[in-house]
Amino acid sequence: AAGVIQSPRHLIKEKRETATLKCYPIPRHDTVYWYQQGPGQDPQFLISFYEKMQSDKGSIPDRFSAQQFSDYHSELNMSSLELGDSALYFCASSGLSKGPIIYSSTDTQYFGPGTRLTVL
Amino acid sequence: SQQGEEDPQALSIQEGENATMNCSYKTSINNLQWYRQNSGRGLVHLILIRSNEREKHSGRLRVTLDTSKKSSSLLITASRAADTASYFCATDAENYGGSQGNLIFGKGTKLSVKP
């Protein structure tokens, strides 16, 4: 079965450079989540999109932005990179239950393999 | 701040033994999920238990949920060396911080199963 695809898998950047991470969700999943996991840390939620609109925002720095496109893939754009941005970046996707409360989510989130970003 | 707390932080057992990991959380939830992560790799979904369920099984995995105590446990029976990984619980806390849908992870338990 198709899983969540992330690219690139590894990325090395210098301080103050920019980076773009891509995520291709599982087909027919309409929600994408981005998480950041620092070394030895638990994953922290950054931002999510439902049907191409931002649905929630977590601890995402102002230097980062993201969007979801018409084909449901998502990109996380990171500017003015800092050493502390070195981490594993995960994308997850899910299919929301289409009930009266459209943002109600009780479905499983399936994670991609992650992009390992190293900022030198 | 963190929603889930897990204990123990690290657990070392012999192959064939059972491993139990616990997770506590702070607010009301819709569901609780357990994930496994091999070192530096992706998160693999193991099991989801909804707030109206008390116990769930999947193969060698058994998850319990006690919403009155805001806690969950993951039991791996007859452990194998391949079970060596970090295990995270994650809650989908609808009203936690106003967020909807995103997961809040615990710190994880690092399980080591020795052959």
Coordinates of N, CA, C and O in Angstrom, one line a residue, chain A residues 9 33 35 37 40-45 48 55-57 88 90 101 103-114 116, chain B residues 2 30-31 33 35 37 39-45 48 50 88 92 94 97-108:
Chain A
R9 N 15.2 13.0 1.6 CA 15.4 12.3 2.9 C 16.4 12.9 3.8 O 16.4 12.8 5.0
Y33 N 0.0 16.9 8.3 CA 0.5 17.4 9.5 C 2.0 17.5 9.4 O 2.6 16.5 8.8
Y35 N 5.6 17.7 11.7 CA 6.2 17.6 13.0 C 7.7 17.8 12.9 O 8.3 17.4 11.9
Q37 N 11.2 16.8 15.1 CA 11.8 16.0 16.2 C 13.3 16.3 16.3 O 14.1 15.9 15.5
G40 N 16.9 13.2 20.3 CA 16.5 12.7 21.6 C 15.2 13.3 22.2 O 14.9 13.1 23.3
Q41 N 14.5 13.9 21.3 CA 13.2 14.6 21.7 C 12.0 13.9 21.1 O 12.1 13.0 20.3
D42 N 10.9 14.2 21.7 CA 9.6 13.7 21.1 C 9.2 14.6 19.9 O 9.6 15.8 19.9
P43 N 8.4 14.1 19.0 CA 8.0 15.0 17.9 C 7.1 16.1 18.4 O 6.3 15.9 19.3
Q44 N 7.3 17.3 17.8 CA 6.5 18.4 18.2 C 5.7 18.9 17.0 O 6.3 19.0 15.9
F45 N 4.4 19.1 17.2 CA 3.6 19.6 16.1 C 3.9 21.0 15.6 O 4.1 21.9 16.4
S48 N -0.7 22.1 10.4 CA -1.5 21.1 9.7 C -2.4 21.8 8.6 O -2.7 23.0 8.8
S55 N -5.3 24.3 9.1 CA -6.3 24.0 10.1 C -5.8 24.2 11.5 O -6.6 24.4 12.4
D56 N -4.5 24.1 11.7 CA -4.0 24.3 13.1 C -2.6 24.7 13.0 O -1.9 24.4 12.0
K57 N -2.1 25.4 14.0 CA -0.7 25.8 14.1 C -0.2 25.5 15.4 O -0.8 25.8 16.4
L88 N 14.8 16.1 12.7 CA 14.0 15.2 11.7 C 12.7 15.9 11.6 O 12.0 16.3 12.5
F90 N 9.0 15.4 10.1 CA 8.0 14.4 9.7 C 6.8 15.0 9.1 O 6.3 16.0 9.7
I101 N -19.0 18.0 12.2 CA -17.9 18.8 12.6 C -16.7 18.5 11.7 O -16.0 17.5 11.9
Y103 N -13.8 19.5 11.3 CA -12.4 19.4 11.7 C -12.2 18.3 12.8 O -11.2 18.3 13.4
S104 N -13.3 17.6 13.0 CA -13.1 16.5 14.0 C -12.3 15.4 13.4 O -12.5 14.9 12.4
S105 N -11.2 15.1 14.1 CA -10.3 14.1 13.6 C -10.1 13.0 14.6 O -9.6 13.2 15.7
T106 N -10.6 11.8 14.3 CA -10.3 10.7 15.2 C -9.6 9.6 14.4 O -9.5 8.4 14.8
D107 N -9.0 9.9 13.3 CA -8.4 8.9 12.4 C -6.9 8.8 12.7 O -6.3 9.7 13.2
T108 N -6.4 7.7 12.3 CA -4.9 7.4 12.5 C -4.1 8.4 11.6 O -4.5 8.6 10.5
Q109 N -3.0 8.8 12.2 CA -2.1 9.6 11.4 C -0.9 8.7 11.0 O -0.3 8.0 11.8
Y110 N -0.7 8.7 9.7 CA 0.4 7.8 9.1 C 1.6 8.7 8.8 O 1.4 9.7 8.1
F111 N 2.7 8.3 9.3 CA 3.9 9.2 9.2 C 4.8 8.7 8.0 O 4.9 7.6 7.7
G112 N 5.4 9.7 7.4 CA 6.4 9.5 6.4 C 7.7 9.1 7.0 O 7.9 9.2 8.3
P113 N 8.7 8.8 6.2 CA 10.0 8.4 6.8 C 10.8 9.6 7.4 O 11.8 9.4 8.0
G114 N 10.4 10.8 7.1 CA 11.1 12.0 7.6 C 12.2 12.5 6.7 O 12.7 11.8 5.8
R116 N 15.8 14.4 7.2 CA 16.8 14.8 8.3 C 17.5 16.0 7.8 O 18.2 16.0 6.8
Chain B
Q2 N 3.9 19.7 27.6 CA 3.7 18.3 27.1 C 2.5 17.7 27.6 O 2.0 18.0 28.8
N30 N -9.8 12.4 22.5 CA -10.7 11.7 21.6 C -10.1 10.3 21.5 O -10.9 9.3 21.4
N31 N -8.8 10.2 21.4 CA -8.2 8.8 21.2 C -6.7 8.9 21.7 O -6.2 10.0 21.9
Q33 N -2.9 7.0 20.7 CA -2.3 6.2 19.8 C -0.9 5.8 20.3 O -0.2 6.6 21.0
Y35 N 3.0 4.7 18.9 CA 3.9 4.6 17.8 C 5.2 4.0 18.2 O 5.6 4.1 19.3
Q37 N 9.3 3.8 17.0 CA 10.4 4.5 16.2 C 11.7 3.8 16.4 O 12.2 3.8 17.5
S39 N 15.7 3.8 15.8 CA 16.6 4.9 16.0 C 16.7 5.8 14.7 O 17.2 5.3 13.7
G40 N 16.3 7.0 14.8 CA 16.5 8.0 13.7 C 15.6 7.7 12.5 O 15.8 8.3 11.5
R41 N 14.7 6.8 12.7 CA 13.8 6.5 11.6 C 12.4 7.0 11.7 O 12.1 7.8 12.6
G42 N 11.5 6.6 10.9 CA 10.1 7.1 10.9 C 9.3 6.5 12.0 O 9.7 5.6 12.6
L43 N 8.1 7.1 12.2 CA 7.2 6.7 13.3 C 6.2 5.7 12.6 O 5.6 6.0 11.7
V44 N 6.2 4.5 13.2 CA 5.3 3.5 12.7 C 4.1 3.4 13.7 O 4.2 3.2 14.9
H45 N 2.9 3.5 13.1 CA 1.7 3.4 13.9 C 1.4 2.0 14.3 O 1.5 1.1 13.5
L48 N -4.5 2.3 17.8 CA -5.2 3.5 18.2 C -6.4 2.9 19.1 O -7.0 2.0 18.8
R50 N -9.7 4.4 21.2 CA -10.6 5.5 21.4 C -11.0 5.7 22.8 O -10.9 4.8 23.6
F88 N 6.3 5.6 21.6 CA 5.7 6.9 22.0 C 4.2 6.7 22.1 O 3.5 6.1 21.2
D92 N -4.7 12.8 20.8 CA -5.4 13.7 20.0 C -6.4 14.5 20.9 O -7.5 14.0 21.1
E94 N -8.6 17.2 21.7 CA -9.4 18.2 20.9 C -9.3 19.6 21.5 O -9.3 20.6 20.8
G97 N -5.1 23.3 24.3 CA -4.5 24.5 23.6 C -5.3 24.9 22.4 O -4.7 25.7 21.6
G98 N -6.5 24.5 22.3 CA -7.3 25.0 21.2 C -7.1 24.3 19.9 O -7.6 24.6 18.9
S99 N -6.2 23.3 19.9 CA -5.8 22.6 18.7 C -6.8 21.5 18.4 O -7.4 20.9 19.3
Q100 N -6.9 21.1 17.2 CA -7.8 20.0 16.8 C -7.1 19.1 15.8 O -6.7 19.5 14.8
G101 N -7.0 17.9 16.2 CA -6.4 16.9 15.3 C -5.0 16.6 15.4 O -4.6 15.5 15.1
N102 N -4.2 17.6 15.8 CA -2.7 17.2 15.8 C -2.4 16.4 17.0 O -3.2 16.3 18.0
L103 N -1.3 15.6 16.9 CA -1.0 14.7 18.0 C 0.0 15.4 19.0 O 0.9 16.2 18.5
I104 N -0.1 15.0 20.2 CA 0.8 15.5 21.2 C 1.5 14.3 21.8 O 0.8 13.4 22.3
F105 N 2.8 14.2 21.6 CA 3.5 13.0 21.9 C 4.1 13.1 23.4 O 4.4 14.2 23.9
G106 N 4.2 11.9 23.9 CA 5.0 11.8 25.2 C 6.5 11.7 24.9 O 6.9 11.7 23.7
K107 N 7.3 11.6 25.9 CA 8.7 11.6 25.7 C 9.2 10.3 25.2 O 10.3 10.2 24.7
G108 N 8.4 9.2 25.3 CA 8.8 7.9 24.8 C 9.6 7.0 25.8 O 10.2 7.5 26.7

